Amino acid sequence: MTTIEDGPEWQAAQAFLRDRGAAELAHPGGTLLAHLVRVARTLADWGAGPDVQLAGLCHAAYGTAGFDRPLLDVADRQVLADAIGAPAEALVHRYGSCDRDRVYPRLGEDPVRWHDRFTGEEHVVPEVELRAFAEITAANELDVLAHNAELAERYGPALRELLVRCDRLLSAPARAARDEALAVRVTALDHLVLTVADADRTTEFYRRVMGMRPVVFGGGRRALAFGSSKINLHVVGHEVVPHAARPTPGSADLCLLVDATPDALLAHLAACGVVVEEGPVPRTGARGPITSVYLRDPDGNLVELSSYPT
């Protein structure tokens, strides 16, 4: 990582921002200045060059289509150029001039026609400037969403689409940060499907042994409900489309949590006439150590009934 924080341009940029009130302006994550510093440091972490880091530090100088609080009028560009250098200032001006409503949808095109919100003019942007713009955009927006949960919920999906559209323009570290921050995450299991030979036999087994609730839905389809999840049943030869590539009775291996101690579970299974294949034995569940008892359902599926220590 090459950082510019010890250089004279960094100090001049900081003085410029403080003189224009960036340390007093509220922004997600504290103040505008704190946000700008984080953006510049993120760009440094991603391997951006000095001009891109400086542009990231000052990217809000002329305001943006999403932050209409300019620190400097575009007529006074030389003031910023004197502080951070003409190449970095040009990138700041490019960033601030973006008409997002028109430019963002075009970022997947090649070439990209740029609509300047300051002048209303359109032109083609050089690739090197587009890459710097995309990199600063990613660092800026990811920082905003990381420090404001409401904005993340509201704009996260749109930002994901934008940054995927920018894929060819982003560096590998920026793409990795995008994927980590904006990944679609699985939060829970809603249901799974068992292919069975006899739906009545399977339903009775899971109802009697595990207390699952038989459910009928969708024009006669059958399921077994438990907690906030369910098991949908497909009868072999009559599977609902789409289905697994090889739907076969007896091919599943399930681990289900129960609300009983291992000893109480063994007594219950014995009363139900269910043969225990193995257990109680220590295993590792999603949240840590569990104690498990293994058995087979009528189709030969391996069912692991487990409990966490109380």
GROMACS .gro file of N, CA, C and O in nm, residues 178-279:
model
  408
  178ARG      N    1  -1.652  -0.474  -0.291
  178ARG     CA    2  -1.792  -0.469  -0.333
  178ARG      C    3  -1.863  -0.600  -0.303
  178ARG      O    4  -1.973  -0.602  -0.246
  179ASP      N    5  -1.800  -0.710  -0.341
  179ASP     CA    6  -1.864  -0.841  -0.323
  179ASP      C    7  -1.884  -0.874  -0.175
  179ASP      O    8  -1.986  -0.932  -0.137
  180GLU      N    9  -1.787  -0.836  -0.092
  180GLU     CA   10  -1.800  -0.863   0.051
  180GLU      C   11  -1.908  -0.777   0.114
  180GLU      O   12  -1.987  -0.825   0.196
  181ALA      N   13  -1.913  -0.650   0.077
  181ALA     CA   14  -2.007  -0.558   0.141
  181ALA      C   15  -2.150  -0.575   0.091
  181ALA      O   16  -2.245  -0.556   0.166
  182LEU      N   17  -2.166  -0.610  -0.036
  182LEU     CA   18  -2.298  -0.609  -0.098
  182LEU      C   19  -2.346  -0.746  -0.141
  182LEU      O   20  -2.441  -0.757  -0.217
  183ALA      N   21  -2.281  -0.850  -0.093
  183ALA     CA   22  -2.322  -0.985  -0.130
  183ALA      C   23  -2.465  -1.012  -0.084
  183ALA      O   24  -2.509  -0.963   0.019
  184VAL      N   25  -2.537  -1.089  -0.165
  184VAL     CA   26  -2.669  -1.138  -0.123
  184VAL      C   27  -2.644  -1.252  -0.025
  184VAL      O   28  -2.583  -1.352  -0.060
  185ARG      N   29  -2.688  -1.235   0.098
  185ARG     CA   30  -2.657  -1.332   0.203
  185ARG      C   31  -2.779  -1.416   0.240
  185ARG      O   32  -2.888  -1.362   0.257
  186VAL      N   33  -2.759  -1.545   0.252
  186VAL     CA   34  -2.865  -1.633   0.300
  186VAL      C   35  -2.883  -1.608   0.450
  186VAL      O   36  -2.785  -1.606   0.525
  187THR      N   37  -3.005  -1.588   0.493
  187THR     CA   38  -3.031  -1.557   0.634
  187THR      C   39  -3.099  -1.671   0.709
  187THR      O   40  -3.094  -1.674   0.832
  188ALA      N   41  -3.161  -1.763   0.637
  188ALA     CA   42  -3.230  -1.872   0.705
  188ALA      C   43  -3.270  -1.977   0.602
  188ALA      O   44  -3.273  -1.949   0.481
  189LEU      N   45  -3.301  -2.096   0.650
  189LEU     CA   46  -3.357  -2.200   0.565
  189LEU      C   47  -3.509  -2.191   0.571
  189LEU      O   48  -3.568  -2.201   0.679
  190ASP      N   49  -3.572  -2.172   0.457
  190ASP     CA   50  -3.718  -2.166   0.452
  190ASP      C   51  -3.777  -2.307   0.440
  190ASP      O   52  -3.861  -2.347   0.518
  191HIS      N   53  -3.733  -2.381   0.339
  191HIS     CA   54  -3.781  -2.518   0.325
  191HIS      C   55  -3.681  -2.599   0.244
  191HIS      O   56  -3.594  -2.545   0.175
  192LEU      N   57  -3.693  -2.730   0.255
  192LEU     CA   58  -3.618  -2.822   0.170
  192LEU      C   59  -3.717  -2.925   0.117
  192LEU      O   60  -3.832  -2.931   0.160
  193VAL      N   61  -3.671  -3.003   0.019
  193VAL     CA   62  -3.759  -3.100  -0.047
  193VAL      C   63  -3.705  -3.241  -0.026
  193VAL      O   64  -3.586  -3.265  -0.044
  194LEU      N   65  -3.793  -3.331   0.013
  194LEU     CA   66  -3.760  -3.473   0.019
  194LEU      C   67  -3.839  -3.545  -0.089
  194LEU      O   68  -3.960  -3.525  -0.104
  195THR      N   69  -3.769  -3.628  -0.166
  195THR     CA   70  -3.837  -3.716  -0.260
  195THR      C   71  -3.866  -3.847  -0.188
  195THR      O   72  -3.775  -3.910  -0.132
  196VAL      N   73  -3.991  -3.887  -0.185
  196VAL     CA   74  -4.032  -4.001  -0.103
  196VAL      C   75  -4.106  -4.104  -0.186
  196VAL      O   76  -4.163  -4.072  -0.292
  197ALA      N   77  -4.106  -4.226  -0.137
  197ALA     CA   78  -4.179  -4.332  -0.206
  197ALA      C   79  -4.328  -4.328  -0.172
  197ALA      O   80  -4.413  -4.358  -0.257
  198ASP      N   81  -4.359  -4.290  -0.050
  198ASP     CA   82  -4.498  -4.292  -0.002
  198ASP      C   83  -4.519  -4.170   0.087
  198ASP      O   84  -4.465  -4.166   0.199
  199ALA      N   85  -4.595  -4.072   0.039
  199ALA     CA   86  -4.614  -3.948   0.114
  199ALA      C   87  -4.688  -3.973   0.246
  199ALA      O   88  -4.657  -3.909   0.348
  200ASP      N   89  -4.785  -4.064   0.246
  200ASP     CA   90  -4.859  -4.092   0.370
  200ASP      C   91  -4.767  -4.151   0.476
  200ASP      O   92  -4.770  -4.111   0.593
  201ARG      N   93  -4.683  -4.246   0.436
  201ARG     CA   94  -4.593  -4.311   0.531
  201ARG      C   95  -4.492  -4.211   0.588
  201ARG      O   96  -4.468  -4.207   0.709
  202THR      N   97  -4.437  -4.127   0.501
  202THR     CA   98  -4.339  -4.028   0.547
  202THR      C   99  -4.404  -3.925   0.639
  202THR      O  100  -4.348  -3.889   0.743
  203THR      N  101  -4.522  -3.882   0.602
  203THR     CA  102  -4.592  -3.782   0.684
  203THR      C  103  -4.620  -3.836   0.823
  203THR      O  104  -4.597  -3.768   0.924
  204GLU      N  105  -4.666  -3.958   0.831
  204GLU     CA  106  -4.698  -4.016   0.961
  204GLU      C  107  -4.572  -4.033   1.045
  204GLU      O  108  -4.573  -4.008   1.166
  205PHE      N  109  -4.462  -4.073   0.985
  205PHE     CA  110  -4.338  -4.092   1.059
  205PHE      C  111  -4.290  -3.960   1.120
  205PHE      O  112  -4.261  -3.953   1.240
  206TYR      N  113  -4.283  -3.857   1.040
  206TYR     CA  114  -4.231  -3.729   1.091
  206TYR      C  115  -4.329  -3.664   1.189
  206TYR      O  116  -4.288  -3.593   1.281
  207ARG      N  117  -4.459  -3.690   1.171
  207ARG     CA  118  -4.557  -3.637   1.267
  207ARG      C  119  -4.544  -3.708   1.401
  207ARG      O  120  -4.537  -3.644   1.506
  208ARG      N  121  -4.534  -3.839   1.396
  208ARG     CA  122  -4.535  -3.917   1.519
  208ARG      C  123  -4.402  -3.907   1.594
  208ARG      O  124  -4.400  -3.893   1.717
  209VAL      N  125  -4.291  -3.913   1.522
  209VAL     CA  126  -4.160  -3.919   1.586
  209VAL      C  127  -4.105  -3.781   1.618
  209VAL      O  128  -4.040  -3.761   1.722
  210MET      N  129  -4.133  -3.684   1.533
  210MET     CA  130  -4.070  -3.552   1.549
  210MET      C  131  -4.168  -3.438   1.569
  210MET      O  132  -4.127  -3.321   1.576
  211GLY      N  133  -4.295  -3.469   1.577
  211GLY     CA  134  -4.393  -3.365   1.607
  211GLY      C  135  -4.415  -3.264   1.497
  211GLY      O  136  -4.465  -3.153   1.521
  212MET      N  137  -4.379  -3.299   1.373
  212MET     CA  138  -4.401  -3.205   1.264
  212MET      C  139  -4.550  -3.201   1.228
  212MET      O  140  -4.624  -3.296   1.249
  213ARG      N  141  -4.589  -3.088   1.173
  213ARG     CA  142  -4.731  -3.065   1.142
  213ARG      C  143  -4.757  -3.085   0.994
  213ARG      O  144  -4.701  -3.013   0.910
  214PRO      N  145  -4.841  -3.180   0.955
  214PRO     CA  146  -4.873  -3.198   0.813
  214PRO      C  147  -4.944  -3.076   0.756
  214PRO      O  148  -5.030  -3.017   0.820
  215VAL      N  149  -4.904  -3.037   0.636
  215VAL     CA  150  -4.959  -2.919   0.569
  215VAL      C  151  -4.994  -2.957   0.426
  215VAL      O  152  -4.921  -3.030   0.360
  216VAL      N  153  -5.107  -2.906   0.379
  216VAL     CA  154  -5.145  -2.921   0.239
  216VAL      C  155  -5.152  -2.781   0.178
  216VAL      O  156  -5.212  -2.690   0.235
  217PHE      N  157  -5.089  -2.763   0.061
  217PHE     CA  158  -5.087  -2.630   0.000
  217PHE      C  159  -5.082  -2.646  -0.152
  217PHE      O  160  -5.059  -2.754  -0.205
  218GLY      N  161  -5.101  -2.535  -0.221
  218GLY     CA  162  -5.082  -2.529  -0.366
  218GLY      C  163  -5.148  -2.638  -0.446
  218GLY      O  164  -5.081  -2.708  -0.522
  219GLY      N  165  -5.277  -2.655  -0.431
  219GLY     CA  166  -5.348  -2.754  -0.512
  219GLY      C  167  -5.320  -2.897  -0.475
  219GLY      O  168  -5.315  -2.986  -0.561
  220GLY      N  169  -5.300  -2.922  -0.345
  220GLY     CA  170  -5.284  -3.059  -0.298
  220GLY      C  171  -5.142  -3.101  -0.268
  220GLY      O  172  -5.120  -3.216  -0.229
  221ARG      N  173  -5.046  -3.011  -0.284
  221ARG     CA  174  -4.909  -3.047  -0.249
  221ARG      C  175  -4.897  -3.063  -0.097
  221ARG      O  176  -4.970  -3.000  -0.021
  222ARG      N  177  -4.805  -3.148  -0.054
  222ARG     CA  178  -4.795  -3.181   0.088
  222ARG      C  179  -4.659  -3.142   0.145
  222ARG      O  180  -4.557  -3.141   0.076
  223ALA      N  181  -4.662  -3.107   0.274
  223ALA     CA  182  -4.539  -3.064   0.341
  223ALA      C  183  -4.549  -3.097   0.488
  223ALA      O  184  -4.656  -3.131   0.540
  224LEU      N  185  -4.435  -3.084   0.557
  224LEU     CA  186  -4.426  -3.105   0.701
  224LEU      C  187  -4.368  -2.978   0.761
  224LEU      O  188  -4.253  -2.940   0.730
  225ALA      N  189  -4.444  -2.912   0.846
  225ALA     CA  190  -4.400  -2.784   0.903
  225ALA      C  191  -4.341  -2.804   1.041
  225ALA      O  192  -4.387  -2.887   1.120
  226PHE      N  193  -4.234  -2.726   1.070
  226PHE     CA  194  -4.174  -2.727   1.203
  226PHE      C  195  -4.103  -2.594   1.223
  226PHE      O  196  -4.035  -2.544   1.135
  227GLY      N  197  -4.123  -2.534   1.340
  227GLY     CA  198  -4.064  -2.403   1.365
  227GLY      C  199  -4.105  -2.305   1.257
  227GLY      O  200  -4.223  -2.291   1.224
  228SER      N  201  -4.007  -2.237   1.198
  228SER     CA  202  -4.035  -2.143   1.090
  228SER      C  203  -3.997  -2.202   0.954
  228SER      O  204  -3.984  -2.128   0.856
  229SER      N  205  -3.981  -2.334   0.947
  229SER     CA  206  -3.940  -2.400   0.823
  229SER      C  207  -4.037  -2.512   0.789
  229SER      O  208  -4.129  -2.542   0.866
  230LYS      N  209  -4.014  -2.575   0.674
  230LYS     CA  210  -4.096  -2.690   0.638
  230LYS      C  211  -4.018  -2.779   0.543
  230LYS      O  212  -3.917  -2.739   0.484
  231ILE      N  213  -4.066  -2.903   0.531
  231ILE     CA  214  -4.015  -2.998   0.434
  231ILE      C  215  -4.125  -3.026   0.333
  231ILE      O  216  -4.233  -3.075   0.370
  232ASN      N  217  -4.102  -2.992   0.208
  232ASN     CA  218  -4.198  -3.024   0.103
  232ASN      C  219  -4.173  -3.167   0.056
  232ASN      O  220  -4.058  -3.211   0.045
  233LEU      N  221  -4.278  -3.238   0.026
  233LEU     CA  222  -4.268  -3.378  -0.015
  233LEU      C  223  -4.300  -3.392  -0.164
  233LEU      O  224  -4.403  -3.344  -0.211
  234HIS      N  225  -4.207  -3.455  -0.237
  234HIS     CA  226  -4.230  -3.494  -0.376
  234HIS      C  227  -4.236  -3.645  -0.382
  234HIS      O  228  -4.144  -3.713  -0.333
  235VAL      N  229  -4.339  -3.699  -0.439
  235VAL     CA  230  -4.347  -3.844  -0.457
  235VAL      C  231  -4.266  -3.882  -0.580
  235VAL      O  232  -4.279  -3.820  -0.686
  236VAL      N  233  -4.180  -3.982  -0.566
  236VAL     CA  234  -4.092  -4.021  -0.675
  236VAL      C  235  -4.174  -4.054  -0.800
  236VAL      O  236  -4.276  -4.124  -0.794
  237GLY      N  237  -4.131  -4.003  -0.912
  237GLY     CA  238  -4.203  -4.022  -1.037
  237GLY      C  239  -4.307  -3.915  -1.062
  237GLY      O  240  -4.361  -3.904  -1.174
  238HIS      N  241  -4.337  -3.836  -0.960
  238HIS     CA  242  -4.435  -3.727  -0.974
  238HIS      C  243  -4.379  -3.597  -0.915
  238HIS      O  244  -4.452  -3.520  -0.853
  239GLU      N  245  -4.251  -3.574  -0.937
  239GLU     CA  246  -4.186  -3.456  -0.880
  239GLU      C  247  -4.240  -3.328  -0.944
  239GLU      O  248  -4.282  -3.326  -1.061
  240VAL      N  249  -4.240  -3.223  -0.864
  240VAL     CA  250  -4.283  -3.092  -0.912
  240VAL      C  251  -4.166  -3.026  -0.984
  240VAL      O  252  -4.053  -3.025  -0.935
  241VAL      N  253  -4.192  -2.970  -1.100
  241VAL     CA  254  -4.089  -2.903  -1.179
  241VAL      C  255  -4.074  -2.758  -1.135
  241VAL      O  256  -4.175  -2.690  -1.112
  242PRO      N  257  -3.951  -2.706  -1.121
  242PRO     CA  258  -3.823  -2.777  -1.137
  242PRO      C  259  -3.789  -2.860  -1.013
  242PRO      O  260  -3.838  -2.832  -0.905
  243HIS      N  261  -3.702  -2.957  -1.032
  243HIS     CA  262  -3.665  -3.043  -0.920
  243HIS      C  263  -3.516  -3.075  -0.930
  243HIS      O  264  -3.447  -3.037  -1.025
  244ALA      N  265  -3.465  -3.145  -0.831
  244ALA     CA  266  -3.324  -3.182  -0.828
  244ALA      C  267  -3.288  -3.267  -0.950
  244ALA      O  268  -3.375  -3.331  -1.012
  245ALA      N  269  -3.159  -3.269  -0.984
  245ALA     CA  270  -3.116  -3.344  -1.102
  245ALA      C  271  -3.140  -3.494  -1.087
  245ALA      O  272  -3.172  -3.563  -1.184
  246ARG      N  273  -3.125  -3.544  -0.964
  246ARG     CA  274  -3.144  -3.689  -0.940
  246ARG      C  275  -3.232  -3.709  -0.817
  246ARG      O  276  -3.185  -3.752  -0.711
  247PRO      N  277  -3.360  -3.680  -0.828
  247PRO     CA  278  -3.449  -3.695  -0.712
  247PRO      C  279  -3.469  -3.843  -0.680
  247PRO      O  280  -3.528  -3.918  -0.757
  248THR      N  281  -3.417  -3.884  -0.564
  248THR     CA  282  -3.418  -4.025  -0.527
  248THR      C  283  -3.455  -4.042  -0.381
  248THR      O  284  -3.394  -3.976  -0.294
  249PRO      N  285  -3.552  -4.124  -0.346
  249PRO     CA  286  -3.580  -4.149  -0.205
  249PRO      C  287  -3.457  -4.207  -0.135
  249PRO      O  288  -3.385  -4.291  -0.190
  250GLY      N  289  -3.432  -4.160  -0.013
  250GLY     CA  290  -3.322  -4.213   0.065
  250GLY      C  291  -3.188  -4.146   0.041
  250GLY      O  292  -3.086  -4.192   0.093
  251SER      N  293  -3.184  -4.036  -0.037
  251SER     CA  294  -3.055  -3.973  -0.070
  251SER      C  295  -3.023  -3.854   0.022
  251SER      O  296  -2.917  -3.793   0.007
  252ALA      N  297  -3.111  -3.821   0.116
  252ALA     CA  298  -3.090  -3.702   0.199
  252ALA      C  299  -3.019  -3.735   0.330
  252ALA      O  300  -3.021  -3.848   0.379
  253ASP      N  301  -2.954  -3.634   0.383
  253ASP     CA  302  -2.885  -3.642   0.513
  253ASP      C  303  -2.920  -3.514   0.587
  253ASP      O  304  -2.870  -3.407   0.555
  254LEU      N  305  -3.008  -3.522   0.686
  254LEU     CA  306  -3.063  -3.405   0.753
  254LEU      C  307  -3.015  -3.396   0.897
  254LEU      O  308  -3.001  -3.497   0.964
  255CYS      N  309  -2.992  -3.274   0.944
  255CYS     CA  310  -2.969  -3.251   1.087
  255CYS      C  311  -3.078  -3.157   1.135
  255CYS      O  312  -3.091  -3.045   1.086
  256LEU      N  313  -3.156  -3.202   1.232
  256LEU     CA  314  -3.266  -3.125   1.286
  256LEU      C  315  -3.246  -3.105   1.436
  256LEU      O  316  -3.202  -3.197   1.506
  257LEU      N  317  -3.276  -2.985   1.484
  257LEU     CA  318  -3.263  -2.955   1.626
  257LEU      C  319  -3.390  -2.993   1.699
  257LEU      O  320  -3.501  -2.972   1.650
  258VAL      N  321  -3.374  -3.053   1.819
  258VAL     CA  322  -3.489  -3.093   1.900
  258VAL      C  323  -3.483  -3.022   2.034
  258VAL      O  324  -3.378  -2.975   2.078
  259ASP      N  325  -3.598  -3.015   2.100
  259ASP     CA  326  -3.608  -2.947   2.230
  259ASP      C  327  -3.607  -3.047   2.344
  259ASP      O  328  -3.684  -3.037   2.439
  260ALA      N  329  -3.520  -3.147   2.335
  260ALA     CA  330  -3.513  -3.251   2.439
  260ALA      C  331  -3.368  -3.285   2.464
  260ALA      O  332  -3.283  -3.274   2.375
  261THR      N  333  -3.339  -3.329   2.585
  261THR     CA  334  -3.205  -3.376   2.617
  261THR      C  335  -3.181  -3.508   2.546
  261THR      O  336  -3.276  -3.578   2.505
  262PRO      N  337  -3.056  -3.547   2.529
  262PRO     CA  338  -3.029  -3.677   2.463
  262PRO      C  339  -3.098  -3.794   2.531
  262PRO      O  340  -3.151  -3.883   2.464
  263ASP      N  341  -3.098  -3.796   2.664
  263ASP     CA  342  -3.163  -3.908   2.735
  263ASP      C  343  -3.313  -3.909   2.708
  263ASP      O  344  -3.373  -4.015   2.685
  264ALA      N  345  -3.375  -3.791   2.714
  264ALA     CA  346  -3.519  -3.784   2.688
  264ALA      C  347  -3.550  -3.822   2.544
  264ALA      O  348  -3.651  -3.888   2.515
  265LEU      N  349  -3.462  -3.783   2.452
  265LEU     CA  350  -3.482  -3.819   2.312
  265LEU      C  351  -3.474  -3.969   2.293
  265LEU      O  352  -3.557  -4.029   2.222
  266LEU      N  353  -3.376  -4.035   2.356
  266LEU     CA  354  -3.363  -4.180   2.343
  266LEU      C  355  -3.488  -4.251   2.396
  266LEU      O  356  -3.537  -4.348   2.335
  267ALA      N  357  -3.540  -4.203   2.507
  267ALA     CA  358  -3.661  -4.265   2.563
  267ALA      C  359  -3.778  -4.248   2.468
  267ALA      O  360  -3.859  -4.341   2.449
  268HIS      N  361  -3.790  -4.129   2.408
  268HIS     CA  362  -3.900  -4.103   2.314
  268HIS      C  363  -3.888  -4.194   2.191
  268HIS      O  364  -3.988  -4.253   2.147
  269LEU      N  365  -3.768  -4.206   2.136
  269LEU     CA  366  -3.750  -4.289   2.017
  269LEU      C  367  -3.780  -4.436   2.048
  269LEU      O  368  -3.840  -4.506   1.966
  270ALA      N  369  -3.740  -4.480   2.167
  270ALA     CA  370  -3.770  -4.619   2.204
  270ALA      C  371  -3.921  -4.641   2.213
  270ALA      O  372  -3.973  -4.744   2.168
  271ALA      N  373  -3.992  -4.543   2.269
  271ALA     CA  374  -4.137  -4.554   2.281
  271ALA      C  375  -4.203  -4.557   2.144
  271ALA      O  376  -4.310  -4.618   2.126
  272CYS      N  377  -4.141  -4.489   2.045
  272CYS     CA  378  -4.195  -4.485   1.910
  272CYS      C  379  -4.153  -4.607   1.827
  272CYS      O  380  -4.197  -4.622   1.712
  273GLY      N  381  -4.068  -4.691   1.885
  273GLY     CA  382  -4.022  -4.807   1.812
  273GLY      C  383  -3.921  -4.775   1.703
  273GLY      O  384  -3.908  -4.851   1.607
  274VAL      N  385  -3.850  -4.664   1.719
  274VAL     CA  386  -3.752  -4.622   1.618
  274VAL      C  387  -3.614  -4.673   1.658
  274VAL      O  388  -3.570  -4.656   1.772
  275VAL      N  389  -3.544  -4.736   1.564
  275VAL     CA  390  -3.410  -4.789   1.589
  275VAL      C  391  -3.308  -4.675   1.579
  275VAL      O  392  -3.307  -4.601   1.481
  276VAL      N  393  -3.226  -4.662   1.682
  276VAL     CA  394  -3.119  -4.561   1.680
  276VAL      C  395  -2.998  -4.622   1.612
  276VAL      O  396  -2.948  -4.728   1.652
  277GLU      N  397  -2.948  -4.556   1.508
  277GLU     CA  398  -2.833  -4.607   1.435
  277GLU      C  399  -2.702  -4.572   1.504
  277GLU      O  400  -2.608  -4.649   1.503
  278GLU      N  401  -2.696  -4.455   1.568
  278GLU     CA  402  -2.576  -4.413   1.639
  278GLU      C  403  -2.612  -4.301   1.734
  278GLU      O  404  -2.700  -4.220   1.706
  279GLY      N  405  -2.544  -4.297   1.849
  279GLY     CA  406  -2.561  -4.186   1.941
  279GLY      C  407  -2.622  -4.227   2.073
  279GLY      O  408  -2.663  -4.342   2.091
   0.00000   0.00000   0.00000
